[in-house]
Tab-separated table of C-alpha atoms in Angstrom:
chain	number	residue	atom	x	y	z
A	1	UNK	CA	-163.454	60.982	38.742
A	2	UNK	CA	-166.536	61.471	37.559
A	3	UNK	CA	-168.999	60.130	40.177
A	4	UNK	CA	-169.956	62.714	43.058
A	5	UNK	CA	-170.779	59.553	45.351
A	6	UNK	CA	-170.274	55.578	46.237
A	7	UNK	CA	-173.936	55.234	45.838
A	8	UNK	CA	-173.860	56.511	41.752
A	9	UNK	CA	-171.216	53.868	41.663
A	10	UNK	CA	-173.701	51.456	43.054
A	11	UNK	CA	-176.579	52.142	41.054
A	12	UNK	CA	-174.065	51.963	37.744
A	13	UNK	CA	-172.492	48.534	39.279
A	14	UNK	CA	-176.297	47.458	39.594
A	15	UNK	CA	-177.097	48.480	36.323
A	16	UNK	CA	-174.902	46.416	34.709
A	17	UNK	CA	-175.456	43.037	36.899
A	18	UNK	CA	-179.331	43.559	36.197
A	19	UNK	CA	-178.046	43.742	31.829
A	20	UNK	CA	-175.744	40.513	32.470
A	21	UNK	CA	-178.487	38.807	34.139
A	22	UNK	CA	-180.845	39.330	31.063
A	23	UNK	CA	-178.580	38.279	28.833
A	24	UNK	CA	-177.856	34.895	30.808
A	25	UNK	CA	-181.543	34.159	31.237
A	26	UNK	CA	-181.843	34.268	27.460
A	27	UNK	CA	-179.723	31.317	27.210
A	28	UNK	CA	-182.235	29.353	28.516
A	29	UNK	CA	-181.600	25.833	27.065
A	30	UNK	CA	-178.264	26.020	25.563
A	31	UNK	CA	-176.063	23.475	25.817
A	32	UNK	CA	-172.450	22.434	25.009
A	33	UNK	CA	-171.350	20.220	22.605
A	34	UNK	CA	-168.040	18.806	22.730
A	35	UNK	CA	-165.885	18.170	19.966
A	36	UNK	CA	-162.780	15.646	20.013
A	37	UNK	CA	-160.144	18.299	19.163
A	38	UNK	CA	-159.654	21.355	17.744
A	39	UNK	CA	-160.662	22.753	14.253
A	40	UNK	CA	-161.710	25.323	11.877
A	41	UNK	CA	-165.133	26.209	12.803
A	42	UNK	CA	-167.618	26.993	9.501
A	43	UNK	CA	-171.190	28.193	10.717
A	44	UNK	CA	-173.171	25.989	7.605
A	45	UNK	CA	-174.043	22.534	7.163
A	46	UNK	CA	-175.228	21.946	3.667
A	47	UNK	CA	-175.418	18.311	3.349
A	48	UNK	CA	-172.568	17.967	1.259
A	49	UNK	CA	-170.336	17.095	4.316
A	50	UNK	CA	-170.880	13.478	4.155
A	51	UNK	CA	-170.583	13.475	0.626
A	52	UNK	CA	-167.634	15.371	-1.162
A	53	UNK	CA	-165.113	13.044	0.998
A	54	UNK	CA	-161.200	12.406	0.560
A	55	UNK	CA	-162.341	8.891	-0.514
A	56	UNK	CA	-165.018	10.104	-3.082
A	57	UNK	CA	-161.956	12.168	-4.537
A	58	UNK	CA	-159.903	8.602	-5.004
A	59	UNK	CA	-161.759	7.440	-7.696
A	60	UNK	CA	-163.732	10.437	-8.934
A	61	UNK	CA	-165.070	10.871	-12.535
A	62	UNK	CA	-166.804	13.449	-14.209
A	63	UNK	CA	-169.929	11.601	-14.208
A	64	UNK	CA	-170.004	11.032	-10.701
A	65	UNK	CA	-168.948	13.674	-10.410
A	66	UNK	CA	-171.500	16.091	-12.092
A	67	UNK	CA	-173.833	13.813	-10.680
A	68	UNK	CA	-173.313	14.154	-6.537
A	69	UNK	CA	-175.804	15.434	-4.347
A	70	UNK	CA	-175.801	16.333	-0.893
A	71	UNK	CA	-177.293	14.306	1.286
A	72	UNK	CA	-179.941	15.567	4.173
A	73	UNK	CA	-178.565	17.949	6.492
A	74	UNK	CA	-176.755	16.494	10.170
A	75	UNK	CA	-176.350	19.993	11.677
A	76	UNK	CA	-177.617	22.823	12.391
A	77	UNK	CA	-174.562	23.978	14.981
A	78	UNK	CA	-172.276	24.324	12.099
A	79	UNK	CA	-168.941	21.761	11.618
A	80	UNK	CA	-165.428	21.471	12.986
A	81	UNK	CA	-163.032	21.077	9.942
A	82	UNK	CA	-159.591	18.862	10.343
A	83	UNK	CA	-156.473	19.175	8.337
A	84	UNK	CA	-155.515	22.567	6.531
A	85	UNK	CA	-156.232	20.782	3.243
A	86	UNK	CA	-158.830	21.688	0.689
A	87	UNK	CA	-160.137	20.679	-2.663
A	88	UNK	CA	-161.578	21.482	-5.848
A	89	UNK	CA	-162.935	19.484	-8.509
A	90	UNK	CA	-163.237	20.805	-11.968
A	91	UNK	CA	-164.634	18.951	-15.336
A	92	UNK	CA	-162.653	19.806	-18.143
A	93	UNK	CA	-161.804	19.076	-21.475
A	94	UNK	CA	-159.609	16.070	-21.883
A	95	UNK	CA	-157.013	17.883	-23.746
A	96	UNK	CA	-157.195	20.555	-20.950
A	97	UNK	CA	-156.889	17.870	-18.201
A	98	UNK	CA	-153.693	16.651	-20.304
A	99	UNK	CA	-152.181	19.961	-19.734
A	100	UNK	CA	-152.723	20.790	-16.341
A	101	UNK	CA	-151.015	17.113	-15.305
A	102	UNK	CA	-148.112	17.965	-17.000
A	103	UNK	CA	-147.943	21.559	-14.805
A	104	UNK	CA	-148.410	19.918	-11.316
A	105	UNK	CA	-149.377	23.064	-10.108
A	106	UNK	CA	-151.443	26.435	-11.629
A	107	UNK	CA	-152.979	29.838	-9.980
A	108	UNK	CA	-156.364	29.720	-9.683
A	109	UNK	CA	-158.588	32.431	-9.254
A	110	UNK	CA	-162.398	31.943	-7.898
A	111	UNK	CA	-165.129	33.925	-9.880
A	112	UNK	CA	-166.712	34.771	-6.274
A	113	UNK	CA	-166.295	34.415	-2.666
A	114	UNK	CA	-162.717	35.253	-2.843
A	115	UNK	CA	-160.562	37.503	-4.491
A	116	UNK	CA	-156.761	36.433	-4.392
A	117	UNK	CA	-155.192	33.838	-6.819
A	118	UNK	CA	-154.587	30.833	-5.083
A	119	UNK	CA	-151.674	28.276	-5.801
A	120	UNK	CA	-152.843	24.651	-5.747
A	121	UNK	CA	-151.564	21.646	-6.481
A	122	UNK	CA	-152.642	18.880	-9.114
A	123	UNK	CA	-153.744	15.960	-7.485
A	124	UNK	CA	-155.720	13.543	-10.020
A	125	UNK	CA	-156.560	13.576	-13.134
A	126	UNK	CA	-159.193	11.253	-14.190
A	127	UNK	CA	-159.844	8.424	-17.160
A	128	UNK	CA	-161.081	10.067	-20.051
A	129	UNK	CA	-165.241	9.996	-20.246
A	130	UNK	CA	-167.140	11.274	-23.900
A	131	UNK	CA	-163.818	13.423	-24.149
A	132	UNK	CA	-163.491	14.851	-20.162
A	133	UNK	CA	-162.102	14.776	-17.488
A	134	UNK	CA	-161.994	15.075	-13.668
A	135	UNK	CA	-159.358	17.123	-12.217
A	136	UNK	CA	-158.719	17.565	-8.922
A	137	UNK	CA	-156.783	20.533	-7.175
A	138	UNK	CA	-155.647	21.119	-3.684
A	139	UNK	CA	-154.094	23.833	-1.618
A	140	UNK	CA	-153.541	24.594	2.136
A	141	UNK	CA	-153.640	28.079	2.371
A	142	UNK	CA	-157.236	30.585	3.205
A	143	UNK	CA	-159.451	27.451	4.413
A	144	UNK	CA	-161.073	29.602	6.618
A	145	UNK	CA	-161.993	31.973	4.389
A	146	UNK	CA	-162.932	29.493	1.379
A	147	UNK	CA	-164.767	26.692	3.723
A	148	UNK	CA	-168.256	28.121	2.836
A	149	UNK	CA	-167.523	28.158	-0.565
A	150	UNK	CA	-169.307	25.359	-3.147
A	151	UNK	CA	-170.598	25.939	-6.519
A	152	UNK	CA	-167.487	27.789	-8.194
A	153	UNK	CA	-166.577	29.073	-11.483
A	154	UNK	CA	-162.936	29.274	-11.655
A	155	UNK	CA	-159.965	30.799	-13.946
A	156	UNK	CA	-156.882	28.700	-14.238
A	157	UNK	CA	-153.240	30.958	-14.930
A	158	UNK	CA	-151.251	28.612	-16.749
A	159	UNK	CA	-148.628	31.286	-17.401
A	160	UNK	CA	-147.752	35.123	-16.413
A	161	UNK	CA	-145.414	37.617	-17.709
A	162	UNK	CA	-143.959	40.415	-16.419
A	163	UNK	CA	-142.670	43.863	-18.086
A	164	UNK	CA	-143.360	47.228	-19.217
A	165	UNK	CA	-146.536	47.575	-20.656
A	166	UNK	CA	-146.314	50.115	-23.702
A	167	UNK	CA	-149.218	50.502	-26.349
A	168	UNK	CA	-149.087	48.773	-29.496
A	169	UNK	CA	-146.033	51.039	-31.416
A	170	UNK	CA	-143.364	48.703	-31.833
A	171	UNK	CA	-140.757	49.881	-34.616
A	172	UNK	CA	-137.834	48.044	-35.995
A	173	UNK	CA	-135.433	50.073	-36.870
A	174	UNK	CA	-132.775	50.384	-40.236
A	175	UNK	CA	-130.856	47.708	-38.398
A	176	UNK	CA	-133.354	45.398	-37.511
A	177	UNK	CA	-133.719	46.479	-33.869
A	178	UNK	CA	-136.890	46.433	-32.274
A	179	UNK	CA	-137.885	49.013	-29.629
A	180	UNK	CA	-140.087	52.184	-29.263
A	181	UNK	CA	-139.510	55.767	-29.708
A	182	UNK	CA	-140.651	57.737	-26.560
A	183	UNK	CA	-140.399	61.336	-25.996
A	184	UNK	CA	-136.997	63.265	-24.972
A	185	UNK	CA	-137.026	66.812	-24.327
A	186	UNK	CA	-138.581	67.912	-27.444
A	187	UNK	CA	-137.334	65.207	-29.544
A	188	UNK	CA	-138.031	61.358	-30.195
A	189	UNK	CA	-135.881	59.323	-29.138
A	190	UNK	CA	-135.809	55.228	-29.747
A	191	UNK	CA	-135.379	52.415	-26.777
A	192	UNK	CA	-134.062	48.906	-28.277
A	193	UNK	CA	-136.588	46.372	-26.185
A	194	UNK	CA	-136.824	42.694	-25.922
A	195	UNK	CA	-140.376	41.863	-26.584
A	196	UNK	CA	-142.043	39.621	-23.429
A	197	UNK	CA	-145.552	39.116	-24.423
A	198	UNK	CA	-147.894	40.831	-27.178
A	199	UNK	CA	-151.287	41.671	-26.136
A	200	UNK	CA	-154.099	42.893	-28.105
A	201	UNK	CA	-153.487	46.724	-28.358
A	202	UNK	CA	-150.172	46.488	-25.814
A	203	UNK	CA	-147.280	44.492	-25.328
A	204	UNK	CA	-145.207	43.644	-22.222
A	205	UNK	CA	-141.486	44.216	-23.173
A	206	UNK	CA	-138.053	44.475	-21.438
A	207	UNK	CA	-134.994	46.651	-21.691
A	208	UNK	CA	-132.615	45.516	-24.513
A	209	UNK	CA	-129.016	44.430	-22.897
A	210	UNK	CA	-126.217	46.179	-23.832
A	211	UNK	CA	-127.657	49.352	-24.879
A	212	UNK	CA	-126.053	52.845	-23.351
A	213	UNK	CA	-128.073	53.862	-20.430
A	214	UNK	CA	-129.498	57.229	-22.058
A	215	UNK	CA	-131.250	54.364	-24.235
A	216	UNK	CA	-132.557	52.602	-22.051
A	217	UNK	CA	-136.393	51.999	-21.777
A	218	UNK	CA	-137.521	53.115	-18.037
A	219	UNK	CA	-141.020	53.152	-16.029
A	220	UNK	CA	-142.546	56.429	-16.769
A	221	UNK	CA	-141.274	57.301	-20.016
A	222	UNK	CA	-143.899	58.833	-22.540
A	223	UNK	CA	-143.757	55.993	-25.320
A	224	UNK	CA	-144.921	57.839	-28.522
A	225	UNK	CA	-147.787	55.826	-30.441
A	226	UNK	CA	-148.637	56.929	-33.919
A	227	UNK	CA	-148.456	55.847	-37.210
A	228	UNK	CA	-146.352	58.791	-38.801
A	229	UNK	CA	-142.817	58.708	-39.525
A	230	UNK	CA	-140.301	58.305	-36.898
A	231	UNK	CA	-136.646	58.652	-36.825
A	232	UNK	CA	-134.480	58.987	-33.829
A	233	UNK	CA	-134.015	62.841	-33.132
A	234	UNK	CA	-137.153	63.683	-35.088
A	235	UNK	CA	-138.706	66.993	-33.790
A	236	UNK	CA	-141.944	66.213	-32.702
A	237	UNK	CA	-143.227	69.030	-29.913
């Protein structure tokens, strides 16, 4: 609605032929290369393709392999990737190695590149070597975001927890219940817990069972944290 006239049409139509036929001349020598099926595409070769193999993962150890090295580069087009599988090889201490076989799987959690714990499996642990280890770990899940990944640093979660998180002022109270007093109107008022996890200044805890419901610890109450005297009812604002 626009255009006054066919022939601002034509000039525009023009235009953009003359812009599409720049762009095709500058792919001037291109060519195609095939591939035998379909895969995840990664955009860098680094020589390490023809190296860290399924079948160097058989038998790996952790002098072979903190000794690998990639070999010269085959391409500078990128790589097709097959399978949704994906490893990582970690040297650890034996004793840690030990532990993780036992677990058969852990969260791991990438120091960079990536920022999401990722669940993989145990595959392999190694023969002890001068007191390590080789462990290998797998997963199928975010290869195409993790495929130009290499050098890593890595946290293992053997274990979580999950609870409340109050500050460090657990009581026990004249019956030997543990809990914490949090604030009630004007008054303190104590919550029997079930302690989940204690953390350095904090602890995760849980609701004690069986207690009436104006006792019970909720999400959002003020938990009182002070080394003075506390007694349930004591006037504190």
């Amino acid at each position: 609605r626009a255009y006054t006239s066919s022939q601002e049409i034509k000039t525009e139509i023009a235009a953009v032929q003359d812009e599409i036929d720049s762009l095709q001349a500058g792919l001037t020598g291109a060519t195609d290369i095939p591939a035998p099926r379909a895969g995840t595409y990664s955009a860098v070769c680094d020589g390490y393709e023809s190296v860290l193999t399924e079948a160097f993962l058989e038998d790996v150890t952790p002098g072979k392999l903190n000794g690998v090295k990639a070999a010269a580069e085959q391409s500078n087009v990128g790589k097709l990737i097959y399978g949704d599988t994906w490893y990582y090889a970690v040297v650890l201490p034996e004793e840690q190695a030990a532990e993780l076989k036992t677990m058969g799987s852990i969260n791991v959690r990438l120091a960079k590149g990536f920022d999401q714990s990722i669940r993989m499996s145990v595959v392999s642990v190694s023969r002890e070597e001068n007191g390590q280890a080789a462990v290998v770990l797998s997963s199928t899940r975010y290869l195409a975001q993790t495929t130009l990944l290499r050098h890593q640093a890595a946290d293992a979660v053997l274990h979580t927890y999950q609870g409340l998180r109050v500050p460090d002022a657990l009581r026990v109270s004249a019956d030997g219940t543990t809990g914490v007093y949090c604030v009630d109107g004007e008054n303190a008022s104590f919550r029997p817990i079930e302690l989940v996890y204690q953390g350095e200044g904090y602890a995760l805890v849980k609701p004690a069972e069986g207690v009436r419901d104006t006792q019970t610890l909720r999400s959002g109450d003020q938990v009182i944290a002070t080394s003075g005297e506390l007694y349930d009812g004591k006037v504190i604002r």
